[in-house]
CSV table of C-alpha atoms and ligand atoms in Angstrom, one decimal:
chain,number,residue,atom,x,y,z
A,1,MET,CA,-48.6,-2.9,-6.4
A,2,LYS,CA,-48.7,-5.7,-3.9
A,3,LYS,CA,-46.7,-8.0,-6.2
A,4,LEU,CA,-44.0,-5.3,-6.6
A,5,PHE,CA,-43.7,-5.0,-2.9
A,6,VAL,CA,-43.4,-8.8,-2.5
A,7,CYS,CA,-40.7,-8.8,-5.2
A,8,ALA,CA,-38.8,-6.0,-3.5
A,9,LEU,CA,-39.0,-7.8,-0.2
A,10,LEU,CA,-37.8,-11.1,-1.6
A,11,PHE,CA,-35.0,-9.4,-3.4
A,12,GLY,CA,-34.0,-7.6,-0.2
A,13,LEU,CA,-34.1,-10.8,1.7
A,14,LEU,CA,-32.0,-12.7,-0.9
A,15,ALA,CA,-29.4,-9.9,-1.1
A,16,SER,CA,-29.0,-10.1,2.7
A,17,VAL,CA,-28.2,-13.9,2.5
A,18,PRO,CA,-24.4,-14.1,2.3
A,19,ALA,CA,-24.5,-16.5,-0.7
A,20,PHE,CA,-26.4,-13.9,-2.8
A,21,ALA,CA,-25.0,-10.7,-1.5
A,22,GLN,CA,-22.0,-9.3,-3.3
A,23,LYS,CA,-18.9,-9.2,-1.2
A,24,THR,CA,-17.3,-5.9,-0.6
A,25,TYR,CA,-13.5,-5.7,-0.6
A,26,VAL,CA,-11.5,-2.7,0.6
A,27,ASN,CA,-8.7,-1.6,-1.7
A,28,GLY,CA,-5.9,0.3,0.1
A,29,ILE,CA,-4.4,3.0,-2.0
A,30,ASP,CA,-1.7,5.6,-1.9
A,31,SER,CA,-3.8,8.8,-2.6
A,32,ASN,CA,-0.8,10.5,-4.1
A,33,TYR,CA,0.5,8.3,-6.8
A,34,PRO,CA,-0.7,9.6,-10.1
A,35,PRO,CA,-1.3,8.2,-12.7
A,36,PHE,CA,-2.0,4.8,-10.9
A,37,ALA,CA,-3.9,6.0,-7.8
A,38,TYR,CA,-4.7,9.4,-6.5
A,39,VAL,CA,-7.5,11.6,-5.2
A,40,ASP,CA,-9.0,13.7,-8.0
A,41,GLU,CA,-8.6,17.4,-7.2
A,42,LYS,CA,-12.0,18.3,-8.7
A,43,THR,CA,-14.2,15.5,-7.5
A,44,GLY,CA,-12.4,14.6,-4.3
A,45,GLN,CA,-12.8,10.9,-5.4
A,46,PRO,CA,-10.2,8.2,-5.8
A,47,ALA,CA,-9.0,8.1,-9.4
A,48,GLY,CA,-6.3,6.5,-11.6
A,49,PHE,CA,-5.4,3.5,-13.7
A,50,ASP,CA,-5.6,1.0,-10.8
A,51,ILE,CA,-8.9,2.5,-9.5
A,52,ASP,CA,-10.6,2.2,-12.9
A,53,ALA,CA,-9.2,-1.2,-13.6
A,54,MET,CA,-10.3,-2.5,-10.2
A,55,ASN,CA,-13.8,-1.0,-10.6
A,56,TRP,CA,-14.1,-2.8,-14.0
A,57,ILE,CA,-12.9,-6.1,-12.6
A,58,ALA,CA,-15.2,-5.9,-9.6
A,59,LYS,CA,-18.2,-5.2,-11.8
A,60,THR,CA,-17.2,-8.0,-14.2
A,61,MET,CA,-16.4,-10.5,-11.5
A,62,GLY,CA,-19.4,-9.7,-9.3
A,63,PHE,CA,-18.0,-8.1,-6.2
A,64,LYS,CA,-17.9,-4.6,-4.7
A,65,VAL,CA,-14.8,-2.6,-4.2
A,66,VAL,CA,-14.2,0.6,-2.1
A,67,HIS,CA,-10.9,2.5,-2.3
A,68,LYS,CA,-9.4,3.7,0.9
A,69,PRO,CA,-6.4,6.0,1.2
A,70,VAL,CA,-3.7,4.5,3.5
A,71,ALA,CA,-0.2,5.8,4.2
A,72,TRP,CA,2.2,4.0,1.8
A,73,ASP,CA,4.8,3.3,4.4
A,74,GLY,CA,2.8,0.7,6.4
A,75,ILE,CA,0.3,-0.2,3.8
A,76,VAL,CA,1.5,-3.8,3.7
A,77,LEU,CA,1.0,-4.1,7.4
A,78,ALA,CA,-2.5,-2.6,7.1
A,79,LEU,CA,-3.3,-5.5,4.7
A,80,ALA,CA,-1.8,-8.2,6.9
A,81,ASN,CA,-3.8,-6.7,9.9
A,82,LYS,CA,-7.1,-6.8,7.8
A,83,GLN,CA,-7.7,-3.1,7.8
A,84,ILE,CA,-7.8,-3.5,4.0
A,85,ASP,CA,-8.3,-6.5,1.7
A,86,MET,CA,-6.0,-5.7,-1.2
A,87,ILE,CA,-3.5,-3.1,-2.5
A,88,ALA,CA,-4.1,-2.2,-6.2
A,89,SER,CA,-2.0,1.0,-6.2
A,90,GLY,CA,1.1,0.8,-8.3
A,91,MET,CA,2.8,-1.8,-6.0
A,92,SER,CA,5.9,-3.6,-7.1
A,93,ILE,CA,6.1,-7.3,-6.5
A,94,THR,CA,9.1,-7.7,-4.3
A,95,GLU,CA,10.6,-10.7,-2.4
A,96,LYS,CA,10.5,-8.7,0.9
A,97,ARG,CA,6.8,-8.0,0.5
A,98,ARG,CA,6.1,-11.6,-0.5
A,99,LYS,CA,7.1,-12.6,3.0
A,100,MET,CA,4.0,-10.7,4.3
A,101,VAL,CA,1.5,-10.8,1.5
A,102,ASP,CA,0.6,-12.7,-1.7
A,103,PHE,CA,0.5,-11.0,-5.1
A,104,SER,CA,-1.8,-11.4,-8.2
A,105,ASP,CA,-0.2,-12.1,-11.5
A,106,PRO,CA,1.9,-9.0,-12.7
A,107,TYR,CA,-0.2,-6.6,-14.7
A,108,TRP,CA,2.2,-3.8,-15.6
A,109,GLU,CA,6.0,-3.2,-15.9
A,110,VAL,CA,7.7,0.1,-15.0
A,111,SER,CA,11.2,1.3,-15.3
A,112,ARG,CA,12.8,3.5,-12.7
A,113,VAL,CA,14.2,6.9,-13.5
A,114,PHE,CA,16.2,9.7,-12.0
A,115,LEU,CA,14.2,12.9,-12.1
A,116,VAL,CA,16.2,16.2,-11.9
A,117,PRO,CA,15.3,19.9,-12.1
A,118,ALA,CA,14.6,21.0,-15.7
A,119,ASP,CA,17.8,23.1,-15.8
A,120,SER,CA,20.0,20.5,-14.2
A,121,LYS,CA,23.1,19.1,-15.9
A,122,LEU,CA,23.3,16.0,-13.7
A,123,THR,CA,23.6,12.6,-15.5
A,124,PRO,CA,22.9,9.3,-13.9
A,125,ALA,CA,26.7,8.8,-13.5
A,126,ASP,CA,27.0,12.1,-11.7
A,127,ILE,CA,24.1,11.2,-9.4
A,128,LEU,CA,25.9,8.0,-8.4
A,129,SER,CA,29.3,9.6,-7.9
A,130,LYS,CA,28.8,13.0,-6.3
A,131,PRO,CA,27.7,14.1,-2.8
A,132,ILE,CA,24.3,15.2,-4.0
A,133,LYS,CA,20.9,15.0,-2.3
A,134,LEU,CA,18.7,12.2,-3.7
A,135,GLY,CA,15.0,11.9,-2.8
A,136,VAL,CA,12.9,8.8,-2.7
A,137,GLN,CA,9.4,7.9,-1.5
A,138,ARG,CA,9.5,6.1,1.9
A,139,GLY,CA,8.5,2.5,1.9
A,140,THR,CA,9.0,1.9,-1.8
A,141,SER,CA,10.9,-0.8,-3.6
A,142,GLU,CA,13.1,1.9,-5.1
A,143,ALA,CA,14.0,3.3,-1.7
A,144,GLU,CA,14.9,-0.3,-0.5
A,145,ALA,CA,16.9,-0.9,-3.6
A,146,ILE,CA,18.9,2.3,-3.6
A,147,LYS,CA,19.7,2.0,0.1
A,148,GLN,CA,21.1,-1.5,-0.5
A,149,GLU,CA,23.1,-0.3,-3.5
A,150,GLN,CA,24.6,2.5,-1.5
A,151,LYS,CA,25.6,0.1,1.2
A,152,GLU,CA,27.3,-2.2,-1.3
A,153,LYS,CA,28.9,0.4,-3.5
A,154,GLY,CA,29.5,3.3,-1.2
A,155,TYR,CA,27.7,6.0,-3.3
A,156,PRO,CA,28.3,9.4,-1.7
A,157,PHE,CA,24.7,10.8,-2.1
A,158,GLU,CA,22.6,11.7,0.9
A,159,LEU,CA,19.2,10.1,0.8
A,160,ARG,CA,16.1,12.1,1.7
A,161,PHE,CA,12.8,10.3,2.3
A,162,TYR,CA,9.3,11.6,1.3
A,163,GLU,CA,5.8,10.5,2.1
A,164,SER,CA,4.9,10.7,-1.6
A,165,CYS,CA,6.4,11.3,-5.1
A,166,PRO,CA,4.7,14.7,-5.6
A,167,LEU,CA,6.3,15.9,-2.4
A,168,ALA,CA,9.8,14.8,-3.7
A,169,VAL,CA,9.0,16.7,-6.9
A,170,GLU,CA,8.2,19.8,-5.0
A,171,ASP,CA,11.6,19.7,-3.3
A,172,LEU,CA,13.3,19.2,-6.6
A,173,VAL,CA,11.6,22.2,-8.0
A,174,ASN,CA,12.5,24.3,-4.9
A,175,GLY,CA,16.1,23.1,-5.1
A,176,ARG,CA,16.1,21.3,-1.8
A,177,ILE,CA,17.2,18.1,-3.4
A,178,ASP,CA,19.2,17.5,-6.6
A,179,ALA,CA,17.6,14.4,-8.0
A,180,ALA,CA,14.8,11.9,-7.2
A,181,LEU,CA,14.4,8.2,-8.0
A,182,MET,CA,11.0,7.0,-8.8
A,183,ASP,CA,9.0,4.9,-11.3
A,184,SER,CA,8.9,6.4,-14.8
A,185,LEU,CA,5.1,7.0,-14.8
A,186,PRO,CA,4.8,9.2,-11.8
A,187,ALA,CA,7.8,11.0,-13.1
A,188,GLY,CA,6.1,11.5,-16.5
A,189,ASP,CA,3.0,12.6,-14.7
A,190,ALA,CA,4.9,15.4,-12.9
A,191,ILE,CA,6.4,16.6,-16.2
A,192,ALA,CA,2.9,16.5,-17.9
A,193,ARG,CA,1.6,18.6,-15.0
A,194,GLY,CA,4.1,21.3,-16.0
A,195,LYS,CA,6.5,20.8,-13.1
A,196,ALA,CA,10.0,22.1,-14.0
A,197,VAL,CA,11.6,18.7,-13.9
A,198,LYS,CA,13.0,16.3,-16.5
A,199,LYS,CA,14.1,12.6,-16.6
A,200,ALA,CA,17.9,12.3,-16.4
A,201,GLY,CA,17.9,8.6,-17.3
A,202,VAL,CA,16.8,5.1,-16.3
A,203,HIS,CA,18.3,3.3,-13.2
A,204,GLY,CA,18.2,-0.4,-12.4
A,205,GLU,CA,15.9,-3.1,-13.5
A,206,PRO,CA,12.2,-2.6,-14.2
A,207,ASP,CA,9.6,-3.5,-11.6
A,208,GLN,CA,6.5,-5.6,-12.1
A,209,PHE,CA,3.3,-4.2,-10.6
A,210,GLY,CA,0.8,-6.7,-8.9
A,211,VAL,CA,-2.2,-6.5,-6.7
A,212,ALA,CA,-1.3,-7.5,-3.1
A,213,ILE,CA,-3.7,-9.6,-1.2
A,214,ARG,CA,-3.6,-11.3,2.2
A,215,LYS,CA,-1.6,-14.4,2.5
A,216,GLY,CA,-3.7,-17.4,1.5
A,217,ASP,CA,-6.6,-15.3,0.2
A,218,LYS,CA,-7.1,-17.6,-2.8
A,219,GLU,CA,-10.7,-16.5,-3.4
A,220,LEU,CA,-9.8,-12.9,-4.0
A,221,ARG,CA,-6.6,-13.7,-5.8
A,222,ALA,CA,-8.6,-15.9,-8.3
A,223,LEU,CA,-11.1,-13.1,-8.8
A,224,ILE,CA,-8.4,-10.6,-9.5
A,225,ASP,CA,-6.3,-12.8,-11.8
A,226,GLU,CA,-9.4,-13.8,-13.8
A,227,GLY,CA,-10.6,-10.2,-13.8
A,228,PHE,CA,-7.3,-9.0,-15.3
A,229,ARG,CA,-7.3,-11.7,-17.9
A,230,LYS,CA,-10.8,-10.5,-19.0
A,231,LEU,CA,-9.8,-6.8,-18.8
A,232,GLN,CA,-6.7,-7.4,-20.9
A,233,ALA,CA,-8.8,-9.0,-23.6
A,234,ASP,CA,-11.3,-6.1,-23.6
A,235,PRO,CA,-11.0,-2.9,-25.6
A,236,TYR,CA,-11.3,-1.0,-22.2
A,237,TRP,CA,-7.7,-2.1,-21.4
A,238,LYS,CA,-6.4,0.0,-24.3
A,239,GLU,CA,-8.7,2.8,-23.4
A,240,LEU,CA,-7.3,2.9,-19.8
A,241,GLN,CA,-3.7,2.9,-21.1
A,242,ALA,CA,-4.5,5.8,-23.4
A,243,LYS,CA,-6.2,7.7,-20.6
A,244,TYR,CA,-3.5,7.3,-17.9
A,245,LEU,CA,-0.3,5.7,-19.1
A,246,SER,CA,0.6,7.5,-22.3
A,247,LYS,CA,2.9,10.1,-20.7
B,301,LIG,N1,7.8,0.8,-7.0
B,301,LIG,C1,7.2,1.3,-5.9
B,301,LIG,C2,6.8,0.3,-4.9
B,301,LIG,O1,6.1,-0.6,-5.1
B,301,LIG,C3,6.1,2.2,-6.2
B,301,LIG,C4,5.6,2.7,-5.0
B,301,LIG,C5,4.8,3.8,-5.0
B,301,LIG,N2,3.5,3.4,-5.3
B,301,LIG,C6,2.6,4.0,-4.6
B,301,LIG,N3,1.3,3.8,-4.8
B,301,LIG,N4,3.0,4.9,-3.8
B,301,LIG,O2,7.2,0.4,-3.8
């Protein structure tokens, strides 16, 4: 009994010494970006491809991770300001973001699609040549890209900005907008959830997803890059894809 107590005491003491305690990193997520990151309706807990991947990596690499919902528009600032330590939440690696944060190696590639109501006849060419209403999520790489394209090419659409992709999908279904531009996986997720929408076609170049970390945070970057290499060589990687990314 006494031995046990001493062991427990020793263990407790050791765990409180920084060199032995596992570091905890806060992952900022968009809680409304299925299938990569979202809050599960049933459990109320963060869920998704990026959440499970990061939990596996943390366990394998010996650190702790907690997932904290943060508004997407401003999430990069939250990282720079140390409110969070990383963003593993379907974030595209962009030159603009690179000015403020560093990125892990890319771990996924996504194409961008136009999503339209299920009964719509709009083609991508129509969307770019008619005065329609086009929805995008605020603060995304696709919002930046399409704004820039519109400026250069004078497209006649009116852009509408949303806090999340599911909110844009709701307005598509209600007829408040004619089309939405988003990554193909959240679009596929909306279709799989039975929303009356369909993909009208791909637009632009694919994006690479990476985990954002604070500038110069080499320690965490190494843990994440090494963690992804291990994960990608593990059968769990295929399992995760089948669970989340097969739509
Ligand atoms: N391509 C987009 C970006 O990186 C996806 C953004 C949406 N991701 C998210 N978790 N909301 O900006």
